[in-house]
Coordinates of N, CA and C in Angstrom, one line a residue:
Chain A
X1377 N -4.2 61.4 27.4 CA -4.7 61.9 28.6 C -6.0 61.2 29.0
X1378 N -6.2 61.1 30.3 CA -7.4 60.4 30.8 C -8.5 61.4 30.8
X1379 N -9.7 61.0 30.3 CA -10.8 62.0 30.3 C -12.1 61.2 30.3
X1380 N -13.2 61.9 30.6 CA -14.5 61.4 30.6 C -15.4 62.5 29.9
X1381 N -16.3 62.0 29.0 CA -17.2 62.9 28.3 C -18.6 62.5 28.6
X1382 N -19.4 63.4 28.9 CA -20.9 63.2 29.0 C -21.5 64.2 28.0
X1383 N -21.9 63.6 26.8 CA -22.2 64.4 25.7 C -23.5 65.2 25.8
X1384 N -24.3 64.9 26.8 CA -25.6 65.6 26.9 C -25.6 66.4 28.2
X1385 N -25.9 67.7 28.1 CA -26.0 68.5 29.3 C -27.3 68.2 30.0
X1386 N -28.3 67.8 29.3 CA -29.6 67.6 29.9 C -30.3 66.4 29.2
X1387 N -31.0 65.6 30.0 CA -31.8 64.5 29.5 C -33.2 64.7 30.1
X1388 N -34.2 64.7 29.2 CA -35.6 64.8 29.7 C -36.3 63.5 29.4
X1389 N -37.0 63.0 30.4 CA -37.7 61.7 30.3 C -39.0 61.8 31.0
X1390 N -40.0 61.1 30.5 CA -41.3 61.0 31.2 C -41.3 59.9 32.2
X1391 N -41.9 60.2 33.3 CA -42.0 59.2 34.4 C -42.5 57.9 33.8
X1392 N -41.8 56.8 34.2 CA -42.2 55.4 33.8 C -41.5 55.0 32.5
X1393 N -40.9 55.9 31.8 CA -40.1 55.5 30.6 C -38.7 55.1 31.0
X1394 N -38.0 54.4 30.2 CA -36.6 54.1 30.4 C -35.7 55.3 30.2
X1395 N -34.6 55.3 31.0 CA -33.7 56.5 30.8 C -32.3 56.0 30.5
X1396 N -31.6 56.8 29.8 CA -30.1 56.5 29.5 C -29.4 57.8 29.7
X1397 N -28.3 57.8 30.4 CA -27.4 58.9 30.5 C -26.1 58.4 30.0
X1398 N -25.5 59.1 29.0 CA -24.4 58.6 28.3 C -23.1 59.1 28.9
X1399 N -22.1 58.2 28.8 CA -20.7 58.5 29.2 C -19.7 57.7 28.3
X1400 N -18.7 58.4 27.9 CA -17.6 57.8 27.2 C -16.3 58.2 27.9
X1401 N -15.3 57.4 27.8 CA -14.1 57.6 28.5 C -12.9 57.4 27.7
X1402 N -11.7 57.9 28.1 CA -10.5 57.7 27.5 C -9.4 57.5 28.5
X1403 N -8.9 56.3 28.6 CA -7.9 56.0 29.6 C -7.0 54.8 29.1
X1404 N -5.8 54.9 29.5 CA -4.9 53.8 29.1 C -5.0 52.6 30.1
X1405 N -5.0 51.4 29.6 CA -5.2 50.3 30.5 C -6.6 50.0 30.8
X1406 N -6.8 49.2 31.8 CA -8.2 48.8 32.2 C -8.8 50.0 33.0
X1407 N -10.0 50.4 32.6 CA -10.6 51.5 33.3 C -11.4 51.1 34.6
X1408 N -11.3 51.9 35.6 CA -12.2 51.8 36.7 C -13.2 53.0 36.6
X1409 N -14.5 52.6 36.5 CA -15.5 53.6 36.1 C -16.6 53.7 37.2
X1410 N -17.1 54.9 37.4 CA -18.0 55.2 38.4 C -19.2 56.1 37.9
X1411 N -20.3 56.0 38.6 CA -21.4 56.9 38.4 C -21.8 57.4 39.8
X1412 N -22.0 58.8 39.9 CA -22.4 59.4 41.1 C -23.7 60.3 40.7
X1413 N -24.5 60.5 41.8 CA -25.7 61.4 41.6 C -25.5 62.6 42.6
X1414 N -26.0 63.7 42.2 CA -25.9 64.9 43.1 C -27.3 65.6 43.1
X1415 N -27.9 65.8 44.3 CA -29.1 66.5 44.5 C -28.7 68.0 44.8
X1416 N -29.5 69.0 44.6 CA -29.1 70.4 44.8 C -28.5 70.7 46.1
X1417 N -27.4 71.4 46.1 CA -26.6 71.8 47.3 C -26.2 70.7 48.2
X1418 N -26.0 69.5 47.6 CA -25.5 68.4 48.3 C -24.2 67.8 47.7
X1419 N -23.6 66.9 48.5 CA -22.4 66.2 47.9 C -22.9 65.2 47.0
X1420 N -21.9 64.5 46.4 CA -22.2 63.4 45.4 C -22.4 62.1 46.2
X1421 N -23.3 61.3 45.7 CA -23.6 60.0 46.2 C -23.3 59.0 45.2
X1422 N -22.6 57.9 45.7 CA -22.1 56.8 44.8 C -23.3 56.0 44.4
X1423 N -23.4 55.7 43.1 CA -24.4 54.9 42.5 C -23.9 53.5 42.2
X1424 N -22.8 53.4 41.4 CA -22.3 52.1 41.0 C -20.9 52.3 40.5
X1425 N -20.2 51.1 40.3 CA -18.9 51.2 39.8 C -18.6 49.9 38.9
X1426 N -17.7 50.1 38.0 CA -17.2 48.9 37.2 C -15.7 48.8 37.4
X1427 N -15.3 47.7 37.9 CA -13.9 47.4 38.1 C -13.4 46.3 37.2
X1428 N -14.1 45.2 37.2 CA -13.8 44.1 36.3 C -15.0 43.2 36.4
X1429 N -15.1 42.2 35.4 CA -16.1 41.2 35.5 C -17.3 41.5 34.5
X1430 N -18.5 41.2 35.0 CA -19.7 41.4 34.2 C -19.8 42.8 33.6
X1431 N -20.1 42.9 32.4 CA -20.2 44.2 31.8 C -21.5 45.0 32.2
X1432 N -22.5 44.3 32.7 CA -23.7 45.0 33.2 C -23.5 45.1 34.8
X1433 N -23.5 46.3 35.2 CA -23.3 46.5 36.7 C -24.6 47.1 37.3
X1434 N -25.0 46.5 38.4 CA -26.2 47.0 39.0 C -25.8 47.8 40.2
X1435 N -26.6 48.9 40.5 CA -26.3 49.8 41.5 C -27.5 50.2 42.4
X1436 N -27.3 51.3 43.0 CA -28.4 51.8 43.9 C -29.6 52.3 43.2
X1437 N -30.7 52.3 43.9 CA -32.0 52.9 43.4 C -32.5 52.4 42.1
X1438 N -32.1 51.2 41.7 CA -32.5 50.5 40.5 C -31.7 50.9 39.2
X1439 N -30.7 51.6 39.4 CA -29.8 52.0 38.3 C -28.9 50.9 37.9
X1440 N -28.5 50.9 36.7 CA -27.5 49.9 36.2 C -26.7 50.6 35.1
X1441 N -25.5 50.1 34.8 CA -24.7 50.7 33.7 C -24.0 49.6 33.0
X1442 N -23.9 49.8 31.7 CA -23.3 48.8 30.8 C -21.9 49.3 30.3
X1443 N -20.9 48.5 30.6 CA -19.5 48.8 30.2 C -19.3 48.2 28.8
X1444 N -18.9 49.0 27.9 CA -18.6 48.5 26.5 C -17.2 48.9 26.1
X1445 N -16.3 48.0 26.1 CA -14.9 48.3 25.9 C -14.6 48.8 24.5
X1446 N -15.3 48.2 23.5 CA -15.0 48.5 22.1 C -15.5 49.9 21.8
X1447 N -16.6 50.4 22.5 CA -17.1 51.7 22.3 C -16.6 52.7 23.4
X1448 N -15.8 52.2 24.3 CA -15.3 53.0 25.4 C -16.4 53.8 26.1
X1449 N -17.5 53.1 26.4 CA -18.7 53.7 26.9 C -19.1 53.1 28.2
X1450 N -19.8 53.8 29.0 CA -20.3 53.3 30.3 C -21.6 54.1 30.6
X1451 N -22.6 53.7 29.9 CA -23.9 54.4 29.9 C -24.7 54.0 31.1
X1452 N -25.3 55.0 31.8 CA -26.2 54.7 33.0 C -27.6 54.5 32.5
X1453 N -28.3 53.5 33.0 CA -29.6 53.2 32.6 C -30.6 52.9 33.8
X1454 N -31.9 53.0 33.5 CA -32.9 52.6 34.4 C -34.1 52.3 33.7
X1455 N -34.7 51.1 33.9 CA -35.9 50.7 33.1 C -37.1 51.6 33.2
X1456 N -37.3 52.2 34.4 CA -38.5 53.0 34.6 C -38.2 54.2 35.5
X1457 N -38.2 55.4 34.9 CA -37.7 56.6 35.6 C -38.8 57.0 36.6
X1458 N -38.3 57.6 37.7 CA -39.2 58.2 38.7 C -38.9 59.7 38.7
X1459 N -39.9 60.5 39.1 CA -39.7 61.9 39.3 C -38.5 62.2 40.3
X1460 N -38.4 61.4 41.3 CA -37.4 61.6 42.3 C -36.0 61.3 41.8
X1461 N -35.9 60.7 40.6 CA -34.6 60.5 39.9 C -34.0 61.8 39.4
X1462 N -34.8 62.8 39.3 CA -34.3 64.1 38.8 C -33.2 64.6 39.6
X1463 N -32.0 64.8 39.0 CA -30.8 65.2 39.7 C -29.7 65.4 38.6
X1464 N -28.5 65.7 39.1 CA -27.3 65.8 38.3 C -26.5 64.6 38.4
X1465 N -26.1 64.0 37.3 CA -25.4 62.7 37.3 C -24.0 62.9 36.7
X1466 N -23.0 62.3 37.4 CA -21.6 62.4 37.0 C -21.0 61.1 36.8
X1467 N -20.4 60.9 35.6 CA -19.6 59.8 35.3 C -18.1 60.1 35.7
X1468 N -17.3 59.1 36.1 CA -16.0 59.4 36.5 C -15.1 58.1 36.2
X1469 N -13.8 58.4 35.9 CA -12.9 57.3 35.7 C -11.7 57.6 36.7
X1470 N -11.1 56.5 37.2 CA -10.0 56.6 38.1 C -8.7 57.0 37.3
X1471 N -8.1 58.0 37.7 CA -6.8 58.4 37.0 C -5.6 57.7 37.5
X1472 N -4.5 58.0 36.9 CA -3.3 57.2 37.2 C -2.7 57.5 38.6
X1473 N -3.1 58.7 39.2 CA -2.7 59.0 40.6 C -3.7 58.6 41.6
X1474 N -4.7 57.9 41.2 CA -5.7 57.4 42.2 C -6.9 58.4 42.3
X1475 N -6.8 59.6 41.8 CA -7.9 60.5 41.9 C -8.9 60.2 40.8
X1476 N -10.2 60.6 41.0 CA -11.2 60.4 40.1 C -11.3 61.6 39.2
X1477 N -11.5 61.3 37.9 CA -11.6 62.4 36.9 C -13.1 62.3 36.5
X1478 N -13.8 63.5 36.6 CA -15.2 63.6 36.4 C -15.6 64.2 35.1
X1479 N -16.7 63.7 34.5 CA -17.3 64.4 33.4 C -18.0 65.7 33.9
X1480 N -18.6 66.4 33.0 CA -19.2 67.7 33.3 C -20.5 67.6 33.9
X1481 N -21.1 66.4 33.9 CA -22.4 66.2 34.5 C -23.5 66.3 33.5
X1482 N -24.6 65.5 33.8 CA -25.8 65.5 32.9 C -27.0 65.7 33.9
X1483 N -27.7 66.8 33.6 CA -28.9 67.0 34.4 C -30.1 66.2 33.9
X1484 N -30.6 65.3 34.7 CA -31.7 64.5 34.4 C -33.0 65.1 34.9
X1485 N -34.0 65.3 34.0 CA -35.3 65.8 34.4 C -36.3 64.8 34.1
X1486 N -37.0 64.3 35.1 CA -38.1 63.3 34.9 C -39.4 64.0 35.2
X1487 N -40.3 64.1 34.2 CA -41.6 64.8 34.3 C -42.7 63.8 34.6
X1488 N -43.7 64.2 35.4 CA -44.8 63.3 35.7 C -45.7 63.1 34.4
Chain B
X1156 N -22.0 56.8 63.2 CA -21.8 56.4 61.8 C -20.6 57.2 61.2
X1157 N -19.8 56.4 60.4 CA -18.7 57.1 59.8 C -19.1 58.0 58.6
X1158 N -18.3 59.0 58.4 CA -18.6 59.9 57.4 C -17.6 61.0 57.2
X1159 N -17.9 61.9 56.3 CA -17.1 63.1 56.1 C -17.9 64.3 56.2
X1160 N -17.4 65.3 57.0 CA -18.1 66.5 57.4 C -17.4 67.7 56.9
X1161 N -18.2 68.5 56.2 CA -17.6 69.8 55.7 C -18.4 70.9 56.5
X1162 N -17.6 71.9 56.9 CA -18.2 73.1 57.5 C -17.4 74.4 57.1
X1163 N -18.1 75.5 57.1 CA -19.6 75.6 57.2 C -20.3 75.2 55.9
X1164 N -21.6 75.2 56.0 CA -22.3 74.9 54.8 C -22.3 76.0 53.8
X1165 N -22.5 77.3 54.4 CA -22.4 78.5 53.6 C -21.4 79.4 54.2
X1166 N -20.6 80.1 53.3 CA -19.5 81.0 53.8 C -19.5 82.2 52.8
X1167 N -19.4 83.3 53.5 CA -19.3 84.6 52.7 C -18.0 85.2 53.0
X1168 N -17.3 85.7 51.9 CA -16.0 86.2 52.0 C -16.0 87.6 51.4
X1169 N -15.3 88.5 52.1 CA -15.1 89.8 51.5 C -13.9 89.8 50.6
X1170 N -13.9 90.7 49.7 CA -12.7 90.8 48.7 C -11.4 91.0 49.6
X1171 N -10.4 90.2 49.2 CA -9.1 90.4 49.9 C -8.9 89.5 51.1
X1172 N -10.0 88.8 51.5 CA -9.9 88.0 52.7 C -9.5 86.6 52.4
X1173 N -8.8 85.9 53.3 CA -8.5 84.5 53.2 C -9.6 83.8 54.1
X1174 N -10.1 82.7 53.6 CA -11.1 81.9 54.4 C -10.6 80.4 54.3
X1175 N -11.0 79.7 55.4 CA -10.6 78.3 55.5 C -11.9 77.4 55.6
X1176 N -11.9 76.4 54.7 CA -13.0 75.5 54.7 C -12.5 74.2 55.4
X1177 N -13.4 73.7 56.2 CA -13.0 72.5 57.0 C -13.5 71.3 56.4
X1178 N -12.7 70.2 56.5 CA -13.1 68.9 56.1 C -12.6 67.9 57.0
X1179 N -13.4 67.1 57.6 CA -13.0 66.1 58.6 C -13.7 64.8 58.3
X1180 N -12.9 63.7 58.4 CA -13.5 62.4 58.1 C -13.1 61.4 59.3
X1181 N -14.0 60.5 59.6 CA -13.8 59.5 60.6 C -13.9 58.1 60.0
X1182 N -13.5 58.0 58.7 CA -13.6 56.7 58.0 C -12.3 56.0 57.9
X1183 N -11.3 56.6 58.5 CA -9.9 56.0 58.5 C -9.4 55.9 57.1
X1184 N -9.8 56.8 56.2 CA -9.4 56.9 54.8 C -8.0 57.6 54.8
X1185 N -7.2 57.0 53.9 CA -5.8 57.6 53.7 C -5.9 58.9 52.9
X1186 N -6.6 58.8 51.8 CA -6.6 59.9 50.8 C -7.7 60.8 51.0
X1187 N -7.4 62.1 50.7 CA -8.5 63.2 50.8 C -8.3 64.1 49.6
X1188 N -9.4 64.7 49.2 CA -9.4 65.5 48.0 C -10.3 66.7 48.2
X1189 N -9.9 67.8 47.4 CA -10.8 69.0 47.3 C -11.1 69.2 45.9
X1190 N -12.4 69.4 45.6 CA -12.9 69.7 44.3 C -13.6 71.0 44.3
X1191 N -13.6 71.7 43.2 CA -14.4 72.9 43.0 C -15.5 72.6 42.0
X1192 N -16.7 73.0 42.2 CA -17.8 72.8 41.3 C -18.4 74.1 40.8
X1193 N -18.4 74.3 39.5 CA -19.0 75.5 38.9 C -20.1 74.9 37.9
X1194 N -21.2 75.7 37.8 CA -22.2 75.2 36.8 C -21.6 74.9 35.4
X1195 N -22.0 73.8 34.9 CA -21.6 73.4 33.6 C -20.1 73.0 33.4
X1196 N -19.4 73.0 34.5 CA -17.9 72.6 34.4 C -17.6 71.4 35.2
X1197 N -18.6 70.8 35.8 CA -18.3 69.6 36.5 C -17.4 69.8 37.7
X1198 N -16.6 68.8 38.1 CA -15.8 68.9 39.3 C -14.3 69.0 38.8
X1199 N -13.7 70.0 39.4 CA -12.3 70.2 39.1 C -11.4 70.0 40.3
X1200 N -10.3 69.3 40.2 CA -9.5 68.9 41.3 C -8.6 70.1 41.7
X1201 N -8.7 70.5 43.0 CA -7.8 71.6 43.5 C -6.5 71.0 44.1
X1202 N -6.7 70.2 45.1 CA -5.5 69.5 45.8 C -6.0 68.1 46.2
X1203 N -5.0 67.3 46.4 CA -5.3 66.0 47.0 C -4.1 65.6 47.9
X1204 N -4.4 64.7 48.8 CA -3.4 64.2 49.8 C -3.6 62.7 49.9
X1205 N -2.5 61.9 49.7 CA -2.6 60.5 49.8 C -2.1 60.0 51.2
X1206 N -1.4 60.9 51.9 CA -0.9 60.5 53.2 C -0.7 61.7 54.0
X1207 N -0.6 61.5 55.3 CA -0.4 62.7 56.2 C 0.9 63.4 55.9
X1208 N 0.9 64.7 56.0 CA 2.0 65.6 55.8 C 2.5 65.6 54.3
X1209 N 1.7 65.2 53.4 CA 2.0 65.2 52.0 C 0.7 65.6 51.2
X1210 N 0.9 66.4 50.2 CA -0.3 66.7 49.4 C 0.3 67.2 48.0
X1211 N -0.6 67.1 47.0 CA -0.2 67.4 45.6 C -1.2 68.4 45.0
X1212 N -0.7 69.2 44.1 CA -1.6 70.1 43.4 C -2.4 69.3 42.4
X1213 N -3.7 69.8 42.3 CA -4.5 69.3 41.2 C -4.5 70.2 40.0
X1214 N -5.6 70.3 39.3 CA -5.6 71.0 38.0 C -5.8 72.5 38.2
X1215 N -6.3 72.9 39.4 CA -6.6 74.4 39.6 C -6.2 74.8 40.9
X1216 N -4.9 74.6 41.3 CA -4.4 74.8 42.7 C -4.1 76.3 42.9
X1217 N -4.0 77.1 41.9 CA -3.6 78.5 42.1 C -4.6 79.3 42.9
X1218 N -4.1 79.9 44.0 CA -5.0 80.7 44.8 C -5.6 79.9 46.0
X1219 N -5.1 78.7 46.1 CA -5.6 77.8 47.2 C -4.4 77.2 48.0
X1220 N -4.6 76.9 49.2 CA -3.6 76.1 50.0 C -4.3 75.1 50.9
X1221 N -3.5 74.1 51.2 CA -4.0 73.0 52.1 C -3.0 72.6 53.1
X1222 N -3.4 71.8 54.1 CA -2.5 71.2 55.0 C -3.1 69.8 55.3
X1223 N -2.2 68.9 55.7 CA -2.7 67.6 56.1 C -1.8 67.1 57.3
X1224 N -2.1 67.7 58.5 CA -1.4 67.4 59.7 C -1.9 66.2 60.4
X1225 N -3.2 65.9 60.2 CA -3.8 64.7 60.8 C -4.5 63.9 59.7
X1226 N -4.6 62.7 59.9 CA -5.2 61.8 58.9 C -6.7 62.2 58.7
X1227 N -7.3 62.7 59.8 CA -8.8 62.9 59.7 C -9.1 64.3 59.1
X1228 N -8.1 65.2 58.9 CA -8.5 66.5 58.6 C -7.7 67.0 57.4
X1229 N -8.4 67.8 56.5 CA -7.7 68.3 55.3 C -8.4 69.7 55.0
X1230 N -8.0 70.7 55.7 CA -8.6 72.0 55.5 C -8.1 72.7 54.2
X1231 N -9.0 73.4 53.6 CA -8.6 74.2 52.4 C -8.7 75.7 52.7
X1232 N -7.7 76.4 52.4 CA -7.7 77.9 52.5 C -7.8 78.5 51.1
X1233 N -8.8 79.3 51.0 CA -9.0 80.1 49.7 C -8.4 81.5 50.0
X1234 N -7.3 81.7 49.3 CA -6.6 83.0 49.6 C -7.1 84.1 48.7
X1235 N -6.6 85.3 49.0 CA -7.0 86.5 48.3 C -6.5 86.4 46.8
X1236 N -5.5 85.5 46.6 CA -5.0 85.4 45.2 C -5.9 84.7 44.3
X1237 N -7.0 84.0 44.9 CA -7.9 83.3 44.0 C -8.9 84.4 43.6
X1238 N -8.9 84.7 42.3 CA -9.7 85.8 41.7 C -11.2 85.6 41.6
X1239 N -11.6 84.4 41.5 CA -13.0 84.1 41.3 C -13.4 82.9 42.2
X1240 N -13.4 83.2 43.5 CA -13.6 82.0 44.5 C -15.0 81.6 44.7
X1241 N -16.0 82.3 44.2 CA -17.4 81.9 44.4 C -17.7 80.6 43.7
X1242 N -18.0 79.6 44.4 CA -18.2 78.3 43.9 C -18.7 77.3 45.0
X1243 N -19.0 76.1 44.6 CA -19.4 75.1 45.6 C -18.1 74.2 45.7
X1244 N -17.7 74.0 47.0 CA -16.5 73.2 47.2 C -16.8 71.9 47.9
X1245 N -16.3 70.8 47.3 CA -16.6 69.5 47.8 C -15.3 68.8 48.2
X1246 N -15.4 68.2 49.4 CA -14.3 67.4 49.9 C -14.6 65.9 49.8
X1247 N -13.7 65.1 49.5 CA -13.9 63.6 49.4 C -12.8 62.9 50.0
X1248 N -13.0 61.6 50.3 CA -11.9 60.8 50.9 C -12.1 59.4 50.3
X1249 N -11.0 58.6 50.3 CA -11.0 57.3 49.8 C -9.9 56.5 50.5
X1250 N -10.0 55.2 50.3 CA -8.9 54.3 50.8 C -7.8 54.3 49.7
X1251 N -6.6 54.6 50.1 CA -5.6 54.7 49.1 C -5.3 53.4 48.5
X1252 N -5.1 53.4 47.2 CA -4.7 52.2 46.5 C -5.8 51.2 46.1
X1253 N -7.0 51.6 46.5 CA -8.1 50.7 46.2 C -9.2 51.4 45.4
X1254 N -9.6 50.9 44.3 CA -10.5 51.6 43.4 C -12.0 51.5 43.8
X1255 N -12.2 51.9 45.0 CA -13.6 51.8 45.6 C -14.3 53.1 45.5
X1256 N -13.7 54.1 44.8 CA -14.5 55.4 44.7 C -14.3 56.2 45.9
X1257 N -15.0 57.3 45.9 CA -14.9 58.3 47.0 C -16.2 58.3 47.9
X1258 N -16.0 58.8 49.1 CA -17.1 59.3 49.9 C -17.0 60.8 49.9
X1259 N -18.1 61.5 49.7 CA -18.1 62.9 49.6 C -18.7 63.6 50.8
X1260 N -18.2 64.8 51.2 CA -18.9 65.6 52.1 C -20.1 66.3 51.4
X1261 N -20.9 67.0 52.2 CA -22.1 67.7 51.7 C -21.8 69.0 51.1
X1262 N -20.5 69.5 51.1 CA -20.2 70.7 50.4 C -20.2 72.0 51.2
X1263 N -19.5 73.0 50.7 CA -19.5 74.3 51.3 C -19.7 75.3 50.1
X1264 N -20.7 76.1 50.2 CA -20.9 77.1 49.2 C -20.3 78.4 49.6
X1265 N -19.3 78.9 48.9 CA -18.6 80.1 49.2 C -19.0 81.2 48.2
X1266 N -19.3 82.3 48.8 CA -19.7 83.5 48.0 C -18.9 84.7 48.4
X1267 N -18.4 85.4 47.4 CA -17.7 86.6 47.6 C -18.7 87.8 47.6
X1268 N -18.6 88.6 48.7 CA -19.6 89.7 48.8 C -18.8 91.1 48.8

């Protein structure tokens, strides 16, 4: 069965420090992977995607993600966190029917 | 600007009532989706539609119904059979057959009173 796991419910980071939000996936075949961000009472905003090619994907707002096939991971990273990055982050994989399967989300808290 | 619009933003339902959540898109996307979001549970798929006049059940379709009479519109009805309808509902759309991800609406928060 296709699935996505985000092992951390919450990640706390000091402003200016690097951040990592973890994601692992289980899917048959080549995965299509996505990261979205959600601010309170809002819809999800697309950050970046991996379809094929370079394992390091760059996205919006300075975020990037590294695809690791051997570890079935797609961790989200940012070199220097901002307080405004505080939000809920979702990892997703495209399912066999074309729908996206989402992880449970990780709350990122960046403190000044 | 193209986008996807959900209305209303907040909705209150009495016990035993049916309510309908609106989702409209002008992106010319083929596929549309409804998700339910509860704290700590992520997004769960209710229904999806890949083409007009056709739709499929997702993981938690019980107590919900949809229609897809127009490409632009995919309304969700929360029926009285849904025992715990209080949640945040998100509509999304995508181009069918292309792994480009979704565009999301801003959501409707439904509360049972």
